[in-house]
């Protein structure tokens, strides 16, 4: 494989990020149509200065971002890898970049939420040091959510 991979920091206003998030939302609602009402409010694309996008041959194929959760903790959000490039380790690359960026900003912990059918995501997060924890706000009481935490 000789594709050129480029990792870029951006904001949530980046059109490539917006397109990837649109694909992510579409895939989530196809996989979990029954949960749309419970989770739609948590998937609003708010202004975020901490976005990472991976380009493969100048095409945006993967993304993720984080936002401040509390003074020591960031929350990983909107992780997505286009289906045609899964299995290349891009999600792990995005996660590493986000964690490095958070460390540069002097955060110590990362939390994240995923859904119970996201077996690949759960495995990735556990492989990279995240542990399942009690659901944090706004996911308390949502039985389909799996919340995780890691010291970065």
mmCIF file of C-alpha atoms in Angstrom:
data_model
loop_
_atom_site.group_PDB
_atom_site.id
_atom_site.type_symbol
_atom_site.label_atom_id
_atom_site.label_comp_id
_atom_site.label_asym_id
_atom_site.label_seq_id
_atom_site.Cartn_x
_atom_site.Cartn_y
_atom_site.Cartn_z
ATOM 1 C CA UNK A 1 0.000 0.000 0.000
ATOM 2 C CA UNK A 2 1.566 3.289 -1.104
ATOM 3 C CA UNK A 3 -1.201 5.724 -0.216
ATOM 4 C CA UNK A 4 -0.100 9.018 1.248
ATOM 5 C CA UNK A 5 -1.624 9.568 4.695
ATOM 6 C CA UNK A 6 -1.863 13.102 6.046
ATOM 7 C CA UNK A 7 -3.012 13.948 9.582
ATOM 8 C CA UNK A 8 -4.452 17.440 10.015
ATOM 9 C CA UNK A 9 -5.651 19.435 12.973
ATOM 10 C CA UNK A 10 -8.762 21.455 12.215
ATOM 11 C CA UNK A 11 -11.944 22.825 13.716
ATOM 12 C CA UNK A 12 -15.474 21.523 13.468
ATOM 13 C CA UNK A 13 -16.136 24.117 10.768
ATOM 14 C CA UNK A 14 -13.928 22.174 8.339
ATOM 15 C CA UNK A 15 -16.134 20.984 5.429
ATOM 16 C CA UNK A 16 -14.377 17.593 5.304
ATOM 17 C CA UNK A 17 -15.109 17.040 9.001
ATOM 18 C CA UNK A 18 -18.745 18.029 8.472
ATOM 19 C CA UNK A 19 -19.044 15.512 5.605
ATOM 20 C CA UNK A 20 -17.461 12.714 7.661
ATOM 21 C CA UNK A 21 -19.773 13.454 10.610
ATOM 22 C CA UNK A 22 -22.752 13.338 8.277
ATOM 23 C CA UNK A 23 -21.652 9.848 7.176
ATOM 24 C CA UNK A 24 -21.154 8.857 10.832
ATOM 25 C CA UNK A 25 -24.640 10.002 11.811
ATOM 26 C CA UNK A 26 -26.190 8.193 8.850
ATOM 27 C CA UNK A 27 -24.436 4.954 9.818
ATOM 28 C CA UNK A 28 -25.471 5.297 13.479
ATOM 29 C CA UNK A 29 -29.133 5.897 12.675
ATOM 30 C CA UNK A 30 -29.147 2.956 10.282
ATOM 31 C CA UNK A 31 -27.648 0.728 12.978
ATOM 32 C CA UNK A 32 -29.704 2.120 15.880
ATOM 33 C CA UNK A 33 -32.988 3.559 14.541
ATOM 34 C CA UNK A 34 -34.692 2.922 17.875
ATOM 35 C CA UNK A 35 -32.235 5.156 19.757
ATOM 36 C CA UNK A 36 -32.438 8.305 17.672
ATOM 37 C CA UNK A 37 -34.747 10.101 20.129
ATOM 38 C CA UNK A 38 -32.523 9.305 23.137
ATOM 39 C CA UNK A 39 -29.217 10.290 21.532
ATOM 40 C CA UNK A 40 -29.917 12.928 18.905
ATOM 41 C CA UNK A 41 -29.232 15.781 21.354
ATOM 42 C CA UNK A 42 -25.801 14.341 22.191
ATOM 43 C CA UNK A 43 -24.708 14.338 18.536
ATOM 44 C CA UNK A 44 -25.124 18.010 17.762
ATOM 45 C CA UNK A 45 -22.083 19.362 15.965
ATOM 46 C CA UNK A 46 -21.017 22.203 18.230
ATOM 47 C CA UNK A 47 -18.133 24.545 17.525
ATOM 48 C CA UNK A 48 -15.023 22.577 18.399
ATOM 49 C CA UNK A 49 -11.406 23.705 17.951
ATOM 50 C CA UNK A 50 -9.961 20.219 18.604
ATOM 51 C CA UNK A 51 -10.597 18.146 15.477
ATOM 52 C CA UNK A 52 -8.270 15.657 13.793
ATOM 53 C CA UNK A 53 -8.857 14.543 10.204
ATOM 54 C CA UNK A 54 -6.942 11.889 8.299
ATOM 55 C CA UNK A 55 -6.575 12.255 4.552
ATOM 56 C CA UNK A 56 -5.668 9.371 2.291
ATOM 57 C CA UNK A 57 -4.539 10.506 -1.149
ATOM 58 C CA UNK A 58 -6.119 13.926 -0.418
ATOM 59 C CA UNK A 59 -9.504 12.414 0.503
ATOM 60 C CA UNK A 60 -10.807 12.839 4.049
ATOM 61 C CA UNK A 61 -11.384 9.304 5.352
ATOM 62 C CA UNK A 62 -11.341 9.481 9.170
ATOM 63 C CA UNK A 63 -11.907 11.940 11.987
ATOM 64 C CA UNK A 64 -12.324 12.484 15.676
ATOM 65 C CA UNK A 65 -12.393 15.374 18.105
ATOM 66 C CA UNK A 66 -12.462 16.173 21.781
ATOM 67 C CA UNK A 67 -14.043 18.714 24.033
ATOM 68 C CA UNK A 68 -13.364 19.751 27.596
ATOM 69 C CA UNK A 69 -15.293 17.603 30.067
ATOM 70 C CA UNK A 70 -13.879 19.086 33.273
ATOM 71 C CA UNK A 71 -10.664 20.844 34.282
ATOM 72 C CA UNK A 72 -8.573 17.648 34.004
ATOM 73 C CA UNK A 73 -10.577 15.643 31.475
ATOM 74 C CA UNK A 74 -11.453 15.707 27.799
ATOM 75 C CA UNK A 75 -14.257 13.786 26.147
ATOM 76 C CA UNK A 76 -13.439 12.018 22.880
ATOM 77 C CA UNK A 77 -16.223 12.611 20.371
ATOM 78 C CA UNK A 78 -17.238 11.843 16.790
ATOM 79 C CA UNK A 79 -14.716 9.101 16.008
ATOM 80 C CA UNK A 80 -15.319 7.797 12.489
ATOM 81 C CA UNK A 81 -13.435 5.876 9.822
ATOM 82 C CA UNK A 82 -14.941 5.495 6.352
ATOM 83 C CA UNK A 83 -15.930 1.861 5.780
ATOM 84 C CA UNK A 84 -13.693 1.442 2.735
ATOM 85 C CA UNK A 85 -10.519 2.138 4.754
ATOM 86 C CA UNK A 86 -11.293 0.316 8.006
ATOM 87 C CA UNK A 87 -8.671 -2.127 9.223
ATOM 88 C CA UNK A 88 -5.744 0.193 8.443
ATOM 89 C CA UNK A 89 -5.256 1.396 12.035
ATOM 90 C CA UNK A 90 -6.627 4.882 11.317
ATOM 91 C CA UNK A 91 -8.908 4.977 14.369
ATOM 92 C CA UNK A 92 -5.952 4.227 16.614
ATOM 93 C CA UNK A 93 -3.958 6.963 14.875
ATOM 94 C CA UNK A 94 -6.769 9.488 15.422
ATOM 95 C CA UNK A 95 -7.092 8.490 19.080
ATOM 96 C CA UNK A 96 -3.331 8.851 19.647
ATOM 97 C CA UNK A 97 -3.324 12.299 18.009
ATOM 98 C CA UNK A 98 -6.268 13.478 20.109
ATOM 99 C CA UNK A 99 -4.661 12.218 23.323
ATOM 100 C CA UNK A 100 -1.326 13.903 22.477
ATOM 101 C CA UNK A 101 -3.117 17.147 21.747
ATOM 102 C CA UNK A 102 -4.998 16.931 25.060
ATOM 103 C CA UNK A 103 -1.730 16.290 26.912
ATOM 104 C CA UNK A 104 -0.219 19.357 25.228
ATOM 105 C CA UNK A 105 -3.175 21.308 26.630
ATOM 106 C CA UNK A 106 -2.410 19.828 30.095
ATOM 107 C CA UNK A 107 -5.360 17.459 30.421
ATOM 108 C CA UNK A 108 -4.754 14.213 32.327
ATOM 109 C CA UNK A 109 -7.761 12.030 31.520
ATOM 110 C CA UNK A 110 -10.004 11.137 28.600
ATOM 111 C CA UNK A 111 -13.549 9.812 28.711
ATOM 112 C CA UNK A 112 -15.745 8.622 25.890
ATOM 113 C CA UNK A 113 -19.074 7.004 25.177
ATOM 114 C CA UNK A 114 -19.959 4.437 22.571
ATOM 115 C CA UNK A 115 -22.946 2.207 21.993
ATOM 116 C CA UNK A 116 -23.191 -1.451 22.903
ATOM 117 C CA UNK A 117 -23.297 -2.707 19.283
ATOM 118 C CA UNK A 118 -20.002 -0.939 18.494
ATOM 119 C CA UNK A 119 -17.960 -4.059 19.307
ATOM 120 C CA UNK A 120 -15.014 -2.941 17.146
ATOM 121 C CA UNK A 121 -14.895 0.448 18.861
ATOM 122 C CA UNK A 122 -15.114 -1.083 22.337
ATOM 123 C CA UNK A 123 -12.263 -3.457 21.474
ATOM 124 C CA UNK A 124 -10.149 -0.589 20.093
ATOM 125 C CA UNK A 125 -10.675 1.545 23.171
ATOM 126 C CA UNK A 126 -9.863 -1.322 25.546
ATOM 127 C CA UNK A 127 -6.774 -2.209 23.505
ATOM 128 C CA UNK A 128 -5.572 1.390 23.855
ATOM 129 C CA UNK A 129 -6.024 1.499 27.638
ATOM 130 C CA UNK A 130 -9.600 2.643 28.200
ATOM 131 C CA UNK A 131 -11.597 0.981 30.964
ATOM 132 C CA UNK A 132 -15.361 0.709 31.186
ATOM 133 C CA UNK A 133 -16.748 2.973 33.923
ATOM 134 C CA UNK A 134 -20.177 3.914 35.236
ATOM 135 C CA UNK A 135 -22.022 6.097 32.749
ATOM 136 C CA UNK A 136 -21.266 9.776 33.183
ATOM 137 C CA UNK A 137 -23.565 12.695 32.332
ATOM 138 C CA UNK A 138 -25.343 12.962 29.931
ATOM 139 C CA UNK A 139 -25.401 9.155 29.541
ATOM 140 C CA UNK A 140 -26.520 8.220 33.079
ATOM 141 C CA UNK A 141 -29.534 5.937 32.804
ATOM 142 C CA UNK A 142 -28.988 5.161 29.095
ATOM 143 C CA UNK A 143 -28.555 1.380 29.123
ATOM 144 C CA UNK A 144 -27.262 1.255 25.541
ATOM 145 C CA UNK A 145 -24.268 3.478 26.339
ATOM 146 C CA UNK A 146 -20.857 2.140 27.253
ATOM 147 C CA UNK A 147 -18.698 4.787 28.929
ATOM 148 C CA UNK A 148 -14.940 4.486 29.228
ATOM 149 C CA UNK A 149 -12.064 6.363 30.847
ATOM 150 C CA UNK A 150 -8.290 6.481 30.572
ATOM 151 C CA UNK A 151 -5.428 8.365 32.156
ATOM 152 C CA UNK A 152 -3.535 9.912 29.267
#
